[in-house]
Coordinates of C-alpha atoms in Angstrom, one line a residue:
X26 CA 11.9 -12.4 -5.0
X27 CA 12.5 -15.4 -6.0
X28 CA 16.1 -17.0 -5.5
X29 CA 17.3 -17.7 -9.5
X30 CA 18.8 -21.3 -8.3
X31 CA 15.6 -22.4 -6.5
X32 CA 12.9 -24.2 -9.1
X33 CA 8.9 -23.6 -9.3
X34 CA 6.7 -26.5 -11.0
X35 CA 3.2 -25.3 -11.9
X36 CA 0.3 -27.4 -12.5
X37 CA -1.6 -27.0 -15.2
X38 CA -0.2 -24.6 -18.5
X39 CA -2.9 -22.3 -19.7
X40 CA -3.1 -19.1 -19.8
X41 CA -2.6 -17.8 -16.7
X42 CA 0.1 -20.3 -15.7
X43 CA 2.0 -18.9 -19.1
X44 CA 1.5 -15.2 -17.9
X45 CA 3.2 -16.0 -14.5
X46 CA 6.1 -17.7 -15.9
X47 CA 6.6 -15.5 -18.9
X48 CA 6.4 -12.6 -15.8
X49 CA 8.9 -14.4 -13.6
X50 CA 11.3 -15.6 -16.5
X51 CA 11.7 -11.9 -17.7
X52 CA 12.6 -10.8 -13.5
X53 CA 15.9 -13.3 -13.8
X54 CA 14.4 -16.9 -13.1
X55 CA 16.0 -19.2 -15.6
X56 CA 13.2 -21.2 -17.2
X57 CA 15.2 -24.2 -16.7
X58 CA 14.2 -23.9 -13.3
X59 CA 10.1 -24.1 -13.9
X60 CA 8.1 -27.5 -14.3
X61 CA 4.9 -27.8 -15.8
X62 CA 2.3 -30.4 -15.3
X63 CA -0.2 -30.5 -18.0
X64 CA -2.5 -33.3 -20.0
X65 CA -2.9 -31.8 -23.0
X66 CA -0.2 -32.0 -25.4
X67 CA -0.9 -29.0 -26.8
X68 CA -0.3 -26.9 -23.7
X69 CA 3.3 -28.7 -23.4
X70 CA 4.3 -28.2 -26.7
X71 CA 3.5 -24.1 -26.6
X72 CA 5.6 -23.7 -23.1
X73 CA 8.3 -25.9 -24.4
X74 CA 9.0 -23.7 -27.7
X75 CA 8.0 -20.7 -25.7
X76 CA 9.9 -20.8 -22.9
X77 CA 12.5 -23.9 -23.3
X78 CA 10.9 -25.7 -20.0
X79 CA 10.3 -29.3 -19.2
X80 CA 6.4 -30.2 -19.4
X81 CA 5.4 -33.5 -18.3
X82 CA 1.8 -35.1 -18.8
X83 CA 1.7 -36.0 -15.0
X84 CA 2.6 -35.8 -11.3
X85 CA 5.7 -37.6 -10.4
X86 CA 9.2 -38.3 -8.5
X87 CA 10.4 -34.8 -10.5
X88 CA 8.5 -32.6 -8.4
X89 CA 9.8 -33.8 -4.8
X90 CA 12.6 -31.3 -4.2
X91 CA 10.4 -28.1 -5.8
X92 CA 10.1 -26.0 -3.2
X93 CA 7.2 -23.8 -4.9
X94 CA 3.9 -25.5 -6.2
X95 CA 1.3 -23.0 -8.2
X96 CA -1.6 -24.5 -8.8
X97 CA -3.8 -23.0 -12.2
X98 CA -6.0 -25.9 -13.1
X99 CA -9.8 -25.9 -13.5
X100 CA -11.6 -26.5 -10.5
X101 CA -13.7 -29.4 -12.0
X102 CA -10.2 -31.2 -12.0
X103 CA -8.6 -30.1 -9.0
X104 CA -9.3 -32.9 -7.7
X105 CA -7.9 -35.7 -9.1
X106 CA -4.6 -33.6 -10.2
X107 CA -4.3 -32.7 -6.4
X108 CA -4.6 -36.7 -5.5
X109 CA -1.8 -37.6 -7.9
X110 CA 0.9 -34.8 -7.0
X111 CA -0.3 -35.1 -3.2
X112 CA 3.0 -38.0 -2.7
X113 CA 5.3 -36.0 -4.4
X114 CA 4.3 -32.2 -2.8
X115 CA 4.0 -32.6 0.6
X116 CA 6.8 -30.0 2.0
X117 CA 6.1 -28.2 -1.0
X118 CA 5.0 -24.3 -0.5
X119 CA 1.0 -24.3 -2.6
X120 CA -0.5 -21.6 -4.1
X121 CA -4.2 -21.9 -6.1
X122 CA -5.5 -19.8 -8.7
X123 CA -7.6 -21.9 -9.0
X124 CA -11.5 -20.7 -8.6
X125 CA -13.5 -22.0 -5.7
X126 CA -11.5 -24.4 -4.3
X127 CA -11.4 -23.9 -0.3
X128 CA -8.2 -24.0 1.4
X129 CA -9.7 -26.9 3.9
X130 CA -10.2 -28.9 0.8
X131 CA -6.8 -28.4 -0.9
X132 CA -5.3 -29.2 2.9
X133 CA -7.2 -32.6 2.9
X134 CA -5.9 -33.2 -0.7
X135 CA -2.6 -32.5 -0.1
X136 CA -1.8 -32.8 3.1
X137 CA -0.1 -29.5 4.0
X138 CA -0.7 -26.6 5.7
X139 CA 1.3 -24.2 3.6
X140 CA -1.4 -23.3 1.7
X141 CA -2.3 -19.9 -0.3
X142 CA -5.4 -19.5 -1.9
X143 CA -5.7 -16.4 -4.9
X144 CA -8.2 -14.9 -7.0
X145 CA -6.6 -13.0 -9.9
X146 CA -8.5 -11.5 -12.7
X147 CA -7.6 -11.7 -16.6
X148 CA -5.7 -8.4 -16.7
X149 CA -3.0 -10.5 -14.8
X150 CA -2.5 -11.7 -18.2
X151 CA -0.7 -8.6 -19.3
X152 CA 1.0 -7.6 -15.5
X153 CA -2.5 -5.1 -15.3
X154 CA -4.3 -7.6 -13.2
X155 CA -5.6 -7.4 -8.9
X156 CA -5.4 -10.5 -7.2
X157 CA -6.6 -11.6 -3.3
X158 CA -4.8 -13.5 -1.7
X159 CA -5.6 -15.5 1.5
X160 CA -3.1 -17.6 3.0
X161 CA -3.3 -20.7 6.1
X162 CA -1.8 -20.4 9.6
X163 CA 1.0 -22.8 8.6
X164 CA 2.2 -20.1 5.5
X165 CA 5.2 -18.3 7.0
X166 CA 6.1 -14.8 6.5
X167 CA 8.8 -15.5 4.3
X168 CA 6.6 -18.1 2.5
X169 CA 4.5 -14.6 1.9
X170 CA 7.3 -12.8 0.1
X171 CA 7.8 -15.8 -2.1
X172 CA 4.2 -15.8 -2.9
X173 CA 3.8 -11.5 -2.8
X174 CA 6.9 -12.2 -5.8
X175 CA 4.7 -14.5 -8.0
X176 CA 1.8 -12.3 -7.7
X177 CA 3.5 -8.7 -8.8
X178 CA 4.4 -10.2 -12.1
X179 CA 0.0 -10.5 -12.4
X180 CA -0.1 -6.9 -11.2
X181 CA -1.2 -5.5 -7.8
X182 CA -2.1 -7.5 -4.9
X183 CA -4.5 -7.9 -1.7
X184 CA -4.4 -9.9 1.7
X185 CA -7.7 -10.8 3.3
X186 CA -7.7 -12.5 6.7
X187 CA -10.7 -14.3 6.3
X188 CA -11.3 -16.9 3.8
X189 CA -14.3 -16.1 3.2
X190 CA -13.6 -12.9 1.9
X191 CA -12.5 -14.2 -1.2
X192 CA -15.7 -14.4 -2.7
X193 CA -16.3 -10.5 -2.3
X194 CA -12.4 -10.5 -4.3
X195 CA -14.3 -12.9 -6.9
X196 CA -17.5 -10.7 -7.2
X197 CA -15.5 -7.7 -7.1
X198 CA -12.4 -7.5 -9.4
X199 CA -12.3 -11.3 -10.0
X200 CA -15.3 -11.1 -12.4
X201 CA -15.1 -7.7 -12.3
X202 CA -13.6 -7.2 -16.0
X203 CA -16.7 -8.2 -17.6
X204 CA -18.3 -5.7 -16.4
X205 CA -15.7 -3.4 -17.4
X206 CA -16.3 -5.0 -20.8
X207 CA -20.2 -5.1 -20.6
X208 CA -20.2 -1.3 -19.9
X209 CA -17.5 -0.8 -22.9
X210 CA -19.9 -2.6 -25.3
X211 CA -22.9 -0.5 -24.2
X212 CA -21.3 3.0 -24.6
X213 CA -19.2 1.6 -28.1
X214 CA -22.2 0.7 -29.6
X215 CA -24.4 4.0 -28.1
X216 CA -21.5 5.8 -29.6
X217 CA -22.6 4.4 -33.1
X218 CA -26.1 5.3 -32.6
X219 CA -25.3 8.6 -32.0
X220 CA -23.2 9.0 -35.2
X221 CA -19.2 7.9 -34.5
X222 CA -17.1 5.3 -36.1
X223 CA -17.1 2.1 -34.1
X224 CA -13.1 2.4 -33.9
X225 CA -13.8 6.4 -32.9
X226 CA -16.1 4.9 -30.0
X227 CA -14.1 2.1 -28.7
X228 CA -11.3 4.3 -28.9
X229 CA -12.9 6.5 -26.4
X230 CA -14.9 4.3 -24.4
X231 CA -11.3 2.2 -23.7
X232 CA -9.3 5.6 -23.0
X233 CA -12.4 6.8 -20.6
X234 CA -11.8 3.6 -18.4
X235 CA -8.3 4.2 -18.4
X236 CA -8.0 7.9 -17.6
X237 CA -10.8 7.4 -15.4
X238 CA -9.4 4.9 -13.5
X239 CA -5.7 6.1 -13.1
X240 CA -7.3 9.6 -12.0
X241 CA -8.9 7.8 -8.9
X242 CA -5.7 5.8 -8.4
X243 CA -3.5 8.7 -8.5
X244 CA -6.2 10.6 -5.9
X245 CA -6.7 11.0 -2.5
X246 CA -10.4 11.6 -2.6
X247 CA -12.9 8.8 -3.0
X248 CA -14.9 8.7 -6.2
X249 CA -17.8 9.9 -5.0
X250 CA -16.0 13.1 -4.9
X251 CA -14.5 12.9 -8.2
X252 CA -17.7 12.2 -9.6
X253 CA -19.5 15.0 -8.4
X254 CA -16.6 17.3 -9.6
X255 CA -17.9 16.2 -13.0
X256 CA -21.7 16.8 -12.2
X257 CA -22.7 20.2 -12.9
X258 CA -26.3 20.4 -12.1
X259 CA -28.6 20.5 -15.0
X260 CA -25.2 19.8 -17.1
X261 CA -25.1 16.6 -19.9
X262 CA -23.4 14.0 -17.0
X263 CA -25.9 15.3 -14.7
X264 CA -28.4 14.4 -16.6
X265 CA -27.2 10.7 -17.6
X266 CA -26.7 10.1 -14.1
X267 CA -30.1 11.2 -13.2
X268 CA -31.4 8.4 -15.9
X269 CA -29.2 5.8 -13.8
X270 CA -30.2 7.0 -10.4
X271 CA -33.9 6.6 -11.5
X272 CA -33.7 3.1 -12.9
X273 CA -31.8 2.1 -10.0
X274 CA -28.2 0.8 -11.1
X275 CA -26.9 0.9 -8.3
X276 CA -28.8 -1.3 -6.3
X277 CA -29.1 -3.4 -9.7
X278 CA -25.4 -3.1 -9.6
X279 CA -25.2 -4.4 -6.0
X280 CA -27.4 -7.1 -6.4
X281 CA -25.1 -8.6 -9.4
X282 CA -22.1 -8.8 -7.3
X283 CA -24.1 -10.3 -4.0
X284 CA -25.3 -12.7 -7.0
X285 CA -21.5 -13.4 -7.7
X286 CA -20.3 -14.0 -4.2
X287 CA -22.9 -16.2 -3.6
X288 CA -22.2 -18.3 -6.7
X289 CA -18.3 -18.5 -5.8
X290 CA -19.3 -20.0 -2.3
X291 CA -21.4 -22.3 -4.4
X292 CA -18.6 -23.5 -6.5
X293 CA -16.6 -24.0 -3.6
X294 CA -18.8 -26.0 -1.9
X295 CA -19.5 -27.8 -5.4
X296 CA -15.9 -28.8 -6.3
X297 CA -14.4 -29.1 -3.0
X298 CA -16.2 -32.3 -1.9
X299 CA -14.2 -35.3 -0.8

């Protein structure tokens, strides 16, 4: 974990930046020792009264001894943030969550090698999330526990060796809540149709995903298997799957997340020019 009397400056305070230092804060690290970097006012003001840390508007002397930089800015202004820290962050140890953003562009902006590139999701907002991580020859293994620390307070965590595979993370579980929450809207509002309560249908659309979900955690067999345990032929699943099988979800399915990797790679390419 992180050592209580070492410091961590973070640049850029929204949400996910607040989740990781409210997560971190409550495992022992005083919030004295956290920095944040953010232009709007607004976004100082809430981590100041939330948390009793020092937010500054920009990049300067103050962050030369932090030994831990996390990066949760937009991609659009990466950029130009990256540029004005770079003087100050050089020995620094860098991790992104920001979306995109290549690690051979963040190395050109800042100069270092020690370099980790994540892709969380939103449940990381409430310690539910799964974020990739990727990290650059020059990140050592102990720089990996540091950065394995900051990422459990989001949740669970996975390494891919190849950058690249980040955009399978993105496609996957980075975007992968909306269709979580595309799927809960369907079968709420089908619930109405057929006669629930909104609140009835929610209620068990939401505890559906749940159970559903920590049933193929907690199991040894893939979900293939679990879901033909529920398939009786000529039963009432078999018979909504058969409607999917026929207008071909799952290759509708497949082509939305090749349709989302590509797009990441595009963003990348898009916002890491020089």
């Amino acid at each position: 974990m992180l050592d209580p009397r070492s410091a961590i400056a973070f640049i850029g305070g929204g949400n996910m930046a607040s989740a990781i230092i409210g997560g971190l804060v409550k495992q022992g690290l005083p919030a004295s020792r956290v920095t944040v970097v953010d232009t709007n006012p607004e976004a100082r003001q809430r981590l100041s009264a939330s948390h009793g840390l020092v937010a500054h508007a920009e990049a300067g002397p103050f962050l030369q001894d932090v030994p831990v930089v996390v990066w949760a800015i937009k991609p659009q202004t990466f950029k130009d943030a990256a540029l004005q820290a770079a003087p100050f962050v050089g020995g620094a140890l860098h991790l992104s969550v920001a979306a995109g953003i290549s690690t051979d562009s963040l190395q050109r902006w800042l100069g270092s090698e020690r370099i980790v590139r994540s892709m969380p999701n939103t449940p990381a907002l409430i310690g539910k999330g799964v974020t990739g991580l990727y990290a650059r020859a020059g990140v050592s293994a102990q720089d990996r526990k540091q950065i394995e620390h900051i990422a459990s307070v989001m949740g669970e965590f996975v390494w891919v060796e190849r950058e690249h595979l980040l955009d399978a993370v993105t496609a996957l579980s980075g975007s992968g809540p909306a269709y979580v929450f595309y799927l809960l809207e369907a079968m709420t509002a089908t619930g109405v149709e057929l006669g629930l309560t909104t609140e009835q249908a929610h209620q068990l659309a939401v505890e559906t995903f749940l159970g559903a979900g920590a049933l193929a955690k907690a199991s040894e067999e893939p979900p293939e298997v679990l879901r033909q345990r529920v398939t009786s032929k000529g039963g009432t699943t078999h018979a909504a799957i058969t409607v999917m099988e026929d207008g071909g979800l799952k290759a509708l399915f497949s082509a939305a997340l090749q349709a989302a990797a590509r797009r990441s790679a595009e963003l990348g390419a898009e916002f890491g020019k020089d």
